[in-house]
mmCIF file of N, CA and C in Angstrom:
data_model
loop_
_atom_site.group_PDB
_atom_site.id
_atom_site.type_symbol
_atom_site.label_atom_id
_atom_site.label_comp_id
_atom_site.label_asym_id
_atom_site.label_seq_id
_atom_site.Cartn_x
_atom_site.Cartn_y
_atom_site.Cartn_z
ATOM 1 N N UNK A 1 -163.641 173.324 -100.601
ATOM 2 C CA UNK A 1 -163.664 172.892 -99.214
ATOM 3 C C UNK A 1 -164.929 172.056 -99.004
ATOM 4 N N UNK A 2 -164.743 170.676 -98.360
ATOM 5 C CA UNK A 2 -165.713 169.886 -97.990
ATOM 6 C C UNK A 2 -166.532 170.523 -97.153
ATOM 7 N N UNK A 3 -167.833 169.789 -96.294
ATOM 8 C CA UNK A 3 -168.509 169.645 -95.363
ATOM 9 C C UNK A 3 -167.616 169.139 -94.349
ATOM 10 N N UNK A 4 -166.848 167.991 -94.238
ATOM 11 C CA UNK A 4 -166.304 167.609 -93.506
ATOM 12 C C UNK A 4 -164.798 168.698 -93.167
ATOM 13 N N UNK A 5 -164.256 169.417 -93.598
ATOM 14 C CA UNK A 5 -163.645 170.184 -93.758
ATOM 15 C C UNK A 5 -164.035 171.137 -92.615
ATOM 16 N N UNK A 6 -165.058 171.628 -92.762
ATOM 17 C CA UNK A 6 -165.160 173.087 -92.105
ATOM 18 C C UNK A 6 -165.660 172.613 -90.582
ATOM 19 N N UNK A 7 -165.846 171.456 -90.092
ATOM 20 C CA UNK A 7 -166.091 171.179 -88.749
ATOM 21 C C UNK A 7 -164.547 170.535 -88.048
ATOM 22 N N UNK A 8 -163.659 171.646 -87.722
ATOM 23 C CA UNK A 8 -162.513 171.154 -87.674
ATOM 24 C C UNK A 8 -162.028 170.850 -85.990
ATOM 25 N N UNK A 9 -162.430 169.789 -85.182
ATOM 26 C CA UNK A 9 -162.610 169.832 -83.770
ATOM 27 C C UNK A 9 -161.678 170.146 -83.238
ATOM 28 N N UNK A 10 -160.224 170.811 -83.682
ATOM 29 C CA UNK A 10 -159.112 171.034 -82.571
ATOM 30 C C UNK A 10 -160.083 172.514 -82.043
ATOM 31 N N UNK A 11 -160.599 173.220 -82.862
ATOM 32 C CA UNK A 11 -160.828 174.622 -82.246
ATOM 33 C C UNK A 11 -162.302 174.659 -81.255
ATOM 34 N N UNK A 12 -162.666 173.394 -81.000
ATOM 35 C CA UNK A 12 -163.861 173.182 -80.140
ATOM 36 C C UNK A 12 -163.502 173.177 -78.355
ATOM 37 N N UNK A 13 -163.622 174.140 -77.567
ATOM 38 C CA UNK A 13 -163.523 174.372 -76.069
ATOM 39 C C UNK A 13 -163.541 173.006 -75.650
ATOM 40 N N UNK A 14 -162.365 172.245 -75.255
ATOM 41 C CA UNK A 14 -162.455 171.084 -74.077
ATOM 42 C C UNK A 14 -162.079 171.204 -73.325
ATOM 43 N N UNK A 15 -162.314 170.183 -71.816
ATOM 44 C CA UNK A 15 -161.300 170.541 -70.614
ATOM 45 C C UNK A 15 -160.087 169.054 -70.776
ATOM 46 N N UNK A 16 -159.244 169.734 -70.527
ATOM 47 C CA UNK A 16 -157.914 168.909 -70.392
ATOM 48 C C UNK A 16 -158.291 167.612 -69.258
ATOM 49 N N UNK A 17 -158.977 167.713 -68.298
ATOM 50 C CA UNK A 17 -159.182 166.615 -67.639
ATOM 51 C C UNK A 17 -160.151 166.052 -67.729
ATOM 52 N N UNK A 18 -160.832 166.594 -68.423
ATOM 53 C CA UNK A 18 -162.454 165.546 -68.163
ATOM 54 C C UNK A 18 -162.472 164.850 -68.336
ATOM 55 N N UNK A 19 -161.577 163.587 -68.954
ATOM 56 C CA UNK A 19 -161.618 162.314 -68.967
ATOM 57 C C UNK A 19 -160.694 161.731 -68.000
ATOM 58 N N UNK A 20 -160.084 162.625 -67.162
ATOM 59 C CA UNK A 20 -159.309 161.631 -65.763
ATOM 60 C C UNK A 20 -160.669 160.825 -65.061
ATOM 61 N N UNK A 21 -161.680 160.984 -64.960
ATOM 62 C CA UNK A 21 -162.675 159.951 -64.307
ATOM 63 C C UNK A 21 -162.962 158.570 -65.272
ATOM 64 N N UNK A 22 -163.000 159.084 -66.523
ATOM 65 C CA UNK A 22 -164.068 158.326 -67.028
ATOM 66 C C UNK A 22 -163.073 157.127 -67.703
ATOM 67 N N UNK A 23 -162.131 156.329 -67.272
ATOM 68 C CA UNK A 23 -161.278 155.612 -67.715
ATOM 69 C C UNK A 23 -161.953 154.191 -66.509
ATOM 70 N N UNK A 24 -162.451 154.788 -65.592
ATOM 71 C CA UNK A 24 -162.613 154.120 -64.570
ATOM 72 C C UNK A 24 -163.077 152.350 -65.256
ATOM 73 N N UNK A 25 -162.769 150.979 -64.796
ATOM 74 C CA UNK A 25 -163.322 150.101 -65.269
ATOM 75 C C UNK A 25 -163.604 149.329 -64.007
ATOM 76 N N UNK A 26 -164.709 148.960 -63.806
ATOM 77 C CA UNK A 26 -165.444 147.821 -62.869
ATOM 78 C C UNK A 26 -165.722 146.838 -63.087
ATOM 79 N N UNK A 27 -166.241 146.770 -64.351
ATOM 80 C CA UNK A 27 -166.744 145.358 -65.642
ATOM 81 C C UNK A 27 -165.471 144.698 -65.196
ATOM 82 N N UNK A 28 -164.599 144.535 -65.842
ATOM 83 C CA UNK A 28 -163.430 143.715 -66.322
ATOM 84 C C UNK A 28 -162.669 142.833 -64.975
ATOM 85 N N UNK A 29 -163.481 142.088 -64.526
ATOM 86 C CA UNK A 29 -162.669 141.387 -63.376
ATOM 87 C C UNK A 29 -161.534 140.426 -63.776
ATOM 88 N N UNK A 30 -162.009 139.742 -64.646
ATOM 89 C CA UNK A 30 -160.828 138.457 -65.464
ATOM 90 C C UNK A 30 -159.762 139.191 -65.842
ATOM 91 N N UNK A 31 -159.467 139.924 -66.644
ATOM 92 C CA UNK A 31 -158.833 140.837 -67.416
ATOM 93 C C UNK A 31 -157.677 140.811 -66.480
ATOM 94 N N UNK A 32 -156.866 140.418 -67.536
ATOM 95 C CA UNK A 32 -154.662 140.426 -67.285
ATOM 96 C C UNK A 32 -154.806 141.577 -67.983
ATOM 97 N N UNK A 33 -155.235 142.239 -68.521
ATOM 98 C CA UNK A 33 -154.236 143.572 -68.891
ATOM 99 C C UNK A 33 -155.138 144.728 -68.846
ATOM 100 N N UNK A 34 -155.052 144.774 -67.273
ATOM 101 C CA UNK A 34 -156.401 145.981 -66.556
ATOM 102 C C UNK A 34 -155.179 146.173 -65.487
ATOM 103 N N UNK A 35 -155.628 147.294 -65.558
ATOM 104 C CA UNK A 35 -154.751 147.935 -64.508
ATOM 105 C C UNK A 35 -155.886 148.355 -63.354
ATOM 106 N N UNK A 36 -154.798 147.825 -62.552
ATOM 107 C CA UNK A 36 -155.900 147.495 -61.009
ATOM 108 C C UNK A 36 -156.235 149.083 -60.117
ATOM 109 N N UNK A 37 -155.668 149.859 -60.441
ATOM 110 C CA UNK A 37 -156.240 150.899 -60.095
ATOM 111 C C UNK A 37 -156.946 151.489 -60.974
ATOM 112 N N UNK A 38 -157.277 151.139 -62.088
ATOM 113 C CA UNK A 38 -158.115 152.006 -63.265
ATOM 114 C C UNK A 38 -158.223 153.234 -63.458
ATOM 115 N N UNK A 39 -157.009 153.713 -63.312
ATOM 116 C CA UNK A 39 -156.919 155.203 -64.104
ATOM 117 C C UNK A 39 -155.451 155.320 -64.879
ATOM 118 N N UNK A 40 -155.611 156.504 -65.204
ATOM 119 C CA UNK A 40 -154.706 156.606 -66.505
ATOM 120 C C UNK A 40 -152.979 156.857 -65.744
ATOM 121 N N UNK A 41 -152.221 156.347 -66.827
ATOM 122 C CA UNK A 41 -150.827 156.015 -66.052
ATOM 123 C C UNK A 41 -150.376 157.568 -67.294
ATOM 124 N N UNK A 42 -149.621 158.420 -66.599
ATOM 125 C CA UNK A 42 -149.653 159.347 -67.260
ATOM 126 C C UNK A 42 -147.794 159.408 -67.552
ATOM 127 N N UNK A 43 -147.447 159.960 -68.678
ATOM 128 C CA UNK A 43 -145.894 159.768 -69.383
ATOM 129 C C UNK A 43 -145.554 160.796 -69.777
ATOM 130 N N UNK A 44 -144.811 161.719 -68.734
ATOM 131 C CA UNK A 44 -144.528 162.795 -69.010
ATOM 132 C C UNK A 44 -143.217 163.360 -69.148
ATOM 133 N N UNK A 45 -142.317 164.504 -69.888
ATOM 134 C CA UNK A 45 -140.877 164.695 -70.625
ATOM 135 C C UNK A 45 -140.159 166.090 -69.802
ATOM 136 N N UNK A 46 -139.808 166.314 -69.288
ATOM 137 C CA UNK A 46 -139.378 167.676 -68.297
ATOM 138 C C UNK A 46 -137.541 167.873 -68.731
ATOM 139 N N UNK A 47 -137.642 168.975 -69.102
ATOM 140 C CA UNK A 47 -136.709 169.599 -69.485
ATOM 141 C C UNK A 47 -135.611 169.630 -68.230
ATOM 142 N N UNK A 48 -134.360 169.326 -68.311
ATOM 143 C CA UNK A 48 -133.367 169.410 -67.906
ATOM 144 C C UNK A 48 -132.790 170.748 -68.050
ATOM 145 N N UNK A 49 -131.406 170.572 -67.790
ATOM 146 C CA UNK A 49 -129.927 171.545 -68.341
ATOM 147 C C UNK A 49 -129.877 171.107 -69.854
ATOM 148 N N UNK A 50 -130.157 172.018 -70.491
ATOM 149 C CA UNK A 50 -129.116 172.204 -71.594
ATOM 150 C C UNK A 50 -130.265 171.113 -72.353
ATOM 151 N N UNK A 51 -129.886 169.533 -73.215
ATOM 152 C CA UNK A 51 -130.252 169.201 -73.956
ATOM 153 C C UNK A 51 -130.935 167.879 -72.698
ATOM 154 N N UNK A 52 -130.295 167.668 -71.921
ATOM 155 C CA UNK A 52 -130.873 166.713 -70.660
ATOM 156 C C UNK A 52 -132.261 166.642 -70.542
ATOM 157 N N UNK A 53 -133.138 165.766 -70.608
ATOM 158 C CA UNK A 53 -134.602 165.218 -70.144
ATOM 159 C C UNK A 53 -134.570 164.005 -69.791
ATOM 160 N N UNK A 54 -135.910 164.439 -68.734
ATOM 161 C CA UNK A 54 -136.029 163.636 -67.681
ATOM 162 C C UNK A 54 -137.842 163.030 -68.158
ATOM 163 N N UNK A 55 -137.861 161.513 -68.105
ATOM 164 C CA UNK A 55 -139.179 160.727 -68.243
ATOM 165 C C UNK A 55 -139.562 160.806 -67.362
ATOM 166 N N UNK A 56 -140.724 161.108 -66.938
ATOM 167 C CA UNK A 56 -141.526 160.524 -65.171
ATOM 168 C C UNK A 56 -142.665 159.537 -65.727
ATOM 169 N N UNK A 57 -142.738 158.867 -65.047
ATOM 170 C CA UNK A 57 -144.369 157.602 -65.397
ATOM 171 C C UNK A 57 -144.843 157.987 -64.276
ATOM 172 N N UNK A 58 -146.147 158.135 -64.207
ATOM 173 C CA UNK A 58 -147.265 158.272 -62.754
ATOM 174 C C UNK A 58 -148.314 157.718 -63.158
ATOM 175 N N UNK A 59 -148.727 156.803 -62.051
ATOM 176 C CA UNK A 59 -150.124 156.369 -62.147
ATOM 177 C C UNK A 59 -149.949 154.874 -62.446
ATOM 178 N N UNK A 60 -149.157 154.589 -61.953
ATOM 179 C CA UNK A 60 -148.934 152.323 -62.070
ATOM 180 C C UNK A 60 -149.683 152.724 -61.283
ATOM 181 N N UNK A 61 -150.039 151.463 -60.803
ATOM 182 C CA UNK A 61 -151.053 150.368 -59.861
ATOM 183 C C UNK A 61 -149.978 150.107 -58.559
ATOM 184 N N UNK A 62 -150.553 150.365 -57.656
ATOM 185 C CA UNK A 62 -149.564 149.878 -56.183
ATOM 186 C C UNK A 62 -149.304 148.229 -56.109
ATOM 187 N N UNK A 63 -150.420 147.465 -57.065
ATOM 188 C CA UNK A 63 -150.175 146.421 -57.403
ATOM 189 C C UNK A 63 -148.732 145.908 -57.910
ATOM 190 N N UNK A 64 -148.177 146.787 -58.267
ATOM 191 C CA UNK A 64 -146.660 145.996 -59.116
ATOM 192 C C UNK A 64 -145.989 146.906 -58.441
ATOM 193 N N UNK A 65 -144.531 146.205 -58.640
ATOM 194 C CA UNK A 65 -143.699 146.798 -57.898
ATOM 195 C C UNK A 65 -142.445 147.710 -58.530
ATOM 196 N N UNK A 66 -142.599 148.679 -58.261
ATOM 197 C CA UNK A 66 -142.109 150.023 -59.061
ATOM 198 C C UNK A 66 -140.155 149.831 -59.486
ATOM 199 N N UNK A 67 -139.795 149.566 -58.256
ATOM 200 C CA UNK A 67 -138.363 148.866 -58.066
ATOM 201 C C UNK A 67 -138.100 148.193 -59.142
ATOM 202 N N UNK A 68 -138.483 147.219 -59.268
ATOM 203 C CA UNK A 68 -138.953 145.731 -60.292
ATOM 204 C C UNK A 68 -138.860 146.470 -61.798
ATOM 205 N N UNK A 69 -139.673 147.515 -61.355
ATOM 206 C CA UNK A 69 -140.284 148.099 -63.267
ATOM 207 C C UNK A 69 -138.954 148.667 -63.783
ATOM 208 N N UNK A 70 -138.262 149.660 -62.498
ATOM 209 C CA UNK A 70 -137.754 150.903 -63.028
ATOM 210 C C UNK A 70 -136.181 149.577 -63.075
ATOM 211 N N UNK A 71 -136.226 148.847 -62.842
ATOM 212 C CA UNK A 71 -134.389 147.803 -63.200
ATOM 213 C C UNK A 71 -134.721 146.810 -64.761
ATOM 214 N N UNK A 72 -136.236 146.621 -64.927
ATOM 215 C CA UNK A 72 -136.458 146.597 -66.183
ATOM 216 C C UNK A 72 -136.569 147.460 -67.066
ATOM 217 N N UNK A 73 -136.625 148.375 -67.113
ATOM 218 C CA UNK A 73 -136.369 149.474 -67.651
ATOM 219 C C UNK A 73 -135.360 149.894 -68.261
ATOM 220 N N UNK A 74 -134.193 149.944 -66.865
ATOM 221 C CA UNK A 74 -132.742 150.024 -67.061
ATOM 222 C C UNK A 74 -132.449 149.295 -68.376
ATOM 223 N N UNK A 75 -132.281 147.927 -68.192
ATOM 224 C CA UNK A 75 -131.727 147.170 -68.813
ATOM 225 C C UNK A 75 -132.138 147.452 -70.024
ATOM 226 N N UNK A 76 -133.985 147.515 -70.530
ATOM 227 C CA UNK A 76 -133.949 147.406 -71.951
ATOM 228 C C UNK A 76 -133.375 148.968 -72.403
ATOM 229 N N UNK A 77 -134.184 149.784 -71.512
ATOM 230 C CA UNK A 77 -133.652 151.501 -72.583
ATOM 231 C C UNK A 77 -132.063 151.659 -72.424
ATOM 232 N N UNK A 78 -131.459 150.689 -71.943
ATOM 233 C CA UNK A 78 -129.998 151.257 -71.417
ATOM 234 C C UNK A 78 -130.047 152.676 -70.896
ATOM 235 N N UNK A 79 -130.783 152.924 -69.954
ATOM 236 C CA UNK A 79 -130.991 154.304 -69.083
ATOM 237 C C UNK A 79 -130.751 154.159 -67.766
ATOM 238 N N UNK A 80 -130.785 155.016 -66.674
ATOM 239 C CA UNK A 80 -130.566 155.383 -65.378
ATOM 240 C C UNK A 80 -132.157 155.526 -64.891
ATOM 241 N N UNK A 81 -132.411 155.305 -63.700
ATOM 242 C CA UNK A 81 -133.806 155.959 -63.644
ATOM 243 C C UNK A 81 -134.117 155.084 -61.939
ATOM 244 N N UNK A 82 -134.915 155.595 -61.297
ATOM 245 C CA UNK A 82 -135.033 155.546 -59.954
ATOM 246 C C UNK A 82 -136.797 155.868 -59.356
ATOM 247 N N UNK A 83 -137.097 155.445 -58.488
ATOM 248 C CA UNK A 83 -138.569 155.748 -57.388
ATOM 249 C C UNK A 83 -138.484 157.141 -56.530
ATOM 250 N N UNK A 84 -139.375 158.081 -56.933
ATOM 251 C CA UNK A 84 -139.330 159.090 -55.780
ATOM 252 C C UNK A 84 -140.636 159.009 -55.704
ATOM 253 N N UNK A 85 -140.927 159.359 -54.504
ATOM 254 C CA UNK A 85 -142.181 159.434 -53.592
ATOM 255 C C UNK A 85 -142.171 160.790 -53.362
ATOM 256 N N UNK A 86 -143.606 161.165 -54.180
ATOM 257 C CA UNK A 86 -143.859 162.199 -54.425
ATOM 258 C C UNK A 86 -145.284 162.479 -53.360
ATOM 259 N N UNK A 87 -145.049 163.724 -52.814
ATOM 260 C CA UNK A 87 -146.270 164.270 -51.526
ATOM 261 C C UNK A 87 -147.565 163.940 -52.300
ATOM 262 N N UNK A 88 -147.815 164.559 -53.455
ATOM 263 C CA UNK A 88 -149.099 164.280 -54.369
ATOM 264 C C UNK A 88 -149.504 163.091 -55.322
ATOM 265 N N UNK A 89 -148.395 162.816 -55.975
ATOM 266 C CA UNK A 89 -148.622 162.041 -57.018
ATOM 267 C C UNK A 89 -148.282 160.501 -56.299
ATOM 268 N N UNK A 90 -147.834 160.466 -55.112
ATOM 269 C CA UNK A 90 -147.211 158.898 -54.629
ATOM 270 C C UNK A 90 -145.998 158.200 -55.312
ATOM 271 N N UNK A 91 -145.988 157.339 -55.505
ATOM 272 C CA UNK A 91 -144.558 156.511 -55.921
ATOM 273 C C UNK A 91 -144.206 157.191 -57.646
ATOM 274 N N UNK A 92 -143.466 157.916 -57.954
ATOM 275 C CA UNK A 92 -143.218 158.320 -59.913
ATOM 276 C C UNK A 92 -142.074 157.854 -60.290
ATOM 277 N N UNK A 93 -141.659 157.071 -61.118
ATOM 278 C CA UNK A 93 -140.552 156.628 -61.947
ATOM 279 C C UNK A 93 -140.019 157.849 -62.712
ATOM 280 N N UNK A 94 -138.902 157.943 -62.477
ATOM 281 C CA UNK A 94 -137.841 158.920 -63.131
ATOM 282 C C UNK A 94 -136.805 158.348 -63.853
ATOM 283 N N UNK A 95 -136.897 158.072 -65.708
ATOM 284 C CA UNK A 95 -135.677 157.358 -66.258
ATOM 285 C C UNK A 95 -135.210 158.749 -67.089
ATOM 286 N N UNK A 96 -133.640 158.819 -67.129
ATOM 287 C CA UNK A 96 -133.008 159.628 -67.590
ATOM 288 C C UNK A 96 -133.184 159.857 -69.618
ATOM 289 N N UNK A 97 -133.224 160.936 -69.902
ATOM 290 C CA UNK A 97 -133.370 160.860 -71.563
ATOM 291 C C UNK A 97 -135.399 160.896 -71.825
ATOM 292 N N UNK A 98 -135.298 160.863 -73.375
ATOM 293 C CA UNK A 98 -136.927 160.871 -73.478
ATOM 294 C C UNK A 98 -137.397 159.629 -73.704
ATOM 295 N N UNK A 99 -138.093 158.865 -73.318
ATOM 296 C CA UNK A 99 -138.477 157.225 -72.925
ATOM 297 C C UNK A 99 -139.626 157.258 -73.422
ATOM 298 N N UNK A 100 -140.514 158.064 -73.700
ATOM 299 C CA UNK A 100 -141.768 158.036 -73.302
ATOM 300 C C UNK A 100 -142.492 157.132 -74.675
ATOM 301 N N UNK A 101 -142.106 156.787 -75.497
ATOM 302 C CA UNK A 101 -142.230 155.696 -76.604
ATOM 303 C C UNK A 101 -142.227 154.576 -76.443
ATOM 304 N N UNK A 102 -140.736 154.489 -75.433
ATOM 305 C CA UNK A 102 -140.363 152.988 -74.768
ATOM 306 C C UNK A 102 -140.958 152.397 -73.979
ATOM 307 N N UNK A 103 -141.217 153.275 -73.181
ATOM 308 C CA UNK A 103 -142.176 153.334 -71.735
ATOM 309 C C UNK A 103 -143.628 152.788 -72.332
ATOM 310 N N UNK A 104 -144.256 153.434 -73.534
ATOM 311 C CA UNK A 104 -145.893 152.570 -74.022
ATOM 312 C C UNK A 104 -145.884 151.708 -74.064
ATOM 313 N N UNK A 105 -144.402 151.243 -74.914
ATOM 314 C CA UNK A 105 -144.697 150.242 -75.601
ATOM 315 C C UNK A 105 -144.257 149.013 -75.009
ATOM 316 N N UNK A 106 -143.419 149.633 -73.669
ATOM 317 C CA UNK A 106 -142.689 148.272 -72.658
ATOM 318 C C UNK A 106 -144.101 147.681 -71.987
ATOM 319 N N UNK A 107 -144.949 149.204 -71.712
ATOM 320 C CA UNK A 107 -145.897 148.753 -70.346
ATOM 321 C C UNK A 107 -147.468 147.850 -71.684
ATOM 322 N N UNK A 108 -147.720 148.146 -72.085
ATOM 323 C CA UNK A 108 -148.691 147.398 -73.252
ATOM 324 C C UNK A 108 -147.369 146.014 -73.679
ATOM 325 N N UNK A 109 -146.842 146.106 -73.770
ATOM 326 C CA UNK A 109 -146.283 144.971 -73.755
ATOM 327 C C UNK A 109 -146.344 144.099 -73.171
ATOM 328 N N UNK A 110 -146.341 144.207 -71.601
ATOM 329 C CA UNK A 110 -146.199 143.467 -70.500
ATOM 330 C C UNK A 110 -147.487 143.246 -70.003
ATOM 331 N N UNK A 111 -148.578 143.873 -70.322
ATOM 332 C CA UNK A 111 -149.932 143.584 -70.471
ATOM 333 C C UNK A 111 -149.905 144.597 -69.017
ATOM 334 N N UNK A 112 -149.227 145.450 -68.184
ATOM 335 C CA UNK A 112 -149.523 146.204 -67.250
ATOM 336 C C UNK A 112 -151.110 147.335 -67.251
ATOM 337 N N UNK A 113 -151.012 147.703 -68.786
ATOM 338 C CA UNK A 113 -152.075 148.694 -68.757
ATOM 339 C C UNK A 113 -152.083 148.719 -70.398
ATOM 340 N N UNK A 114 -153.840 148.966 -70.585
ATOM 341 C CA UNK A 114 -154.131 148.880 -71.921
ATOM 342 C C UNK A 114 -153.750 150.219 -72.740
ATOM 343 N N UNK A 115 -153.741 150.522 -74.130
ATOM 344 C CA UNK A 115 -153.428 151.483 -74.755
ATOM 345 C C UNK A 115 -153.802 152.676 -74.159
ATOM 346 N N UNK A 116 -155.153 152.098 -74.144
ATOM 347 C CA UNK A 116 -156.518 153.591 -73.714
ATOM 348 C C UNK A 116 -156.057 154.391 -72.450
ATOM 349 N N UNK A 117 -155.446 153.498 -71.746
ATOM 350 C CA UNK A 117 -154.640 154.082 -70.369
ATOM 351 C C UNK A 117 -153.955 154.977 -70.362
ATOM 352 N N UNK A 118 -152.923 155.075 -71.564
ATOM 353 C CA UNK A 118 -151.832 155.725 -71.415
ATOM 354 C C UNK A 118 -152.098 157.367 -71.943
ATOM 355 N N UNK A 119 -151.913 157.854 -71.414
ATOM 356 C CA UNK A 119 -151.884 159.582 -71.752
ATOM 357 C C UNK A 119 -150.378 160.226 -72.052
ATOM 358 N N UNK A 120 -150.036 160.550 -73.025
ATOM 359 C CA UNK A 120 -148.609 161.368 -73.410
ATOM 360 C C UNK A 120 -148.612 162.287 -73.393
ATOM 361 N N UNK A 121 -147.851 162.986 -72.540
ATOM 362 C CA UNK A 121 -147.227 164.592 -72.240
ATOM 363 C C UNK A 121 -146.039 164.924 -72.436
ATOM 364 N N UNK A 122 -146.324 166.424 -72.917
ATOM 365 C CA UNK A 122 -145.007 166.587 -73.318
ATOM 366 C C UNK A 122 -144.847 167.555 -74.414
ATOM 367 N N UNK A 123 -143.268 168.120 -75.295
ATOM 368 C CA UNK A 123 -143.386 168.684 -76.399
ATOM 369 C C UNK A 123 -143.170 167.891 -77.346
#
């Protein structure tokens, strides 16, 4: 067994959120692929009936328009999926099935939000 071996950081005490602040960006005014609210767009997988899951996206930018996202969406995942306005979380995209691959790689695609943004949840 190495040195590097025995310092194995999954078993080191972190908090699950402590980095919801620190994503924050102010620097980057020019920047096309900053997301104008600067925090993390979070991609999460919720169990249905039976084998059924449901994608939620939270945390776009009020800047773009959610409508817009979730009919692009449609088309490429060939999925169902809709806007609910949620009391806490505000506007969340709901596409039917597990997306959450499609969903990175649509929104870094489109230059909406950088890698570092994206947080994956889920099993």
């Amino acid at each position: 067994m190495t040195s590097s071996d025995s310092q194995i950081l999954n078993l080191r005490p972190t908090d699950p959120f402590s980095d919801a602040g620190a994503d924050l960006d102010t620097d980057t005014k020019g920047d096309l692929n900053k997301n104008v609210g600067g925090g993390i767009v979070h991609i999460r997988i919720q169990q249905r009936n039976g084998r059924k899951t449901l994608t939620t996206v939270q945390g776009i930018s009020e800047e773009f328009d959610k409508k817009k996202l979730v009919r692009a969406f449609k088309k490429k995942f060939a999925c169902n999926g809709t806007v609910v306005d949620h009391p806490e979380y505000g506007e969340v995209v709901q596409l039917q099935g597990d997306q959450r691959n499609n969903v990175c790689q649509f929104l870094t695609e489109i230059g909406i939000v950088k890698e570092d943004q994206l947080k994956l949840h889920g099993f």
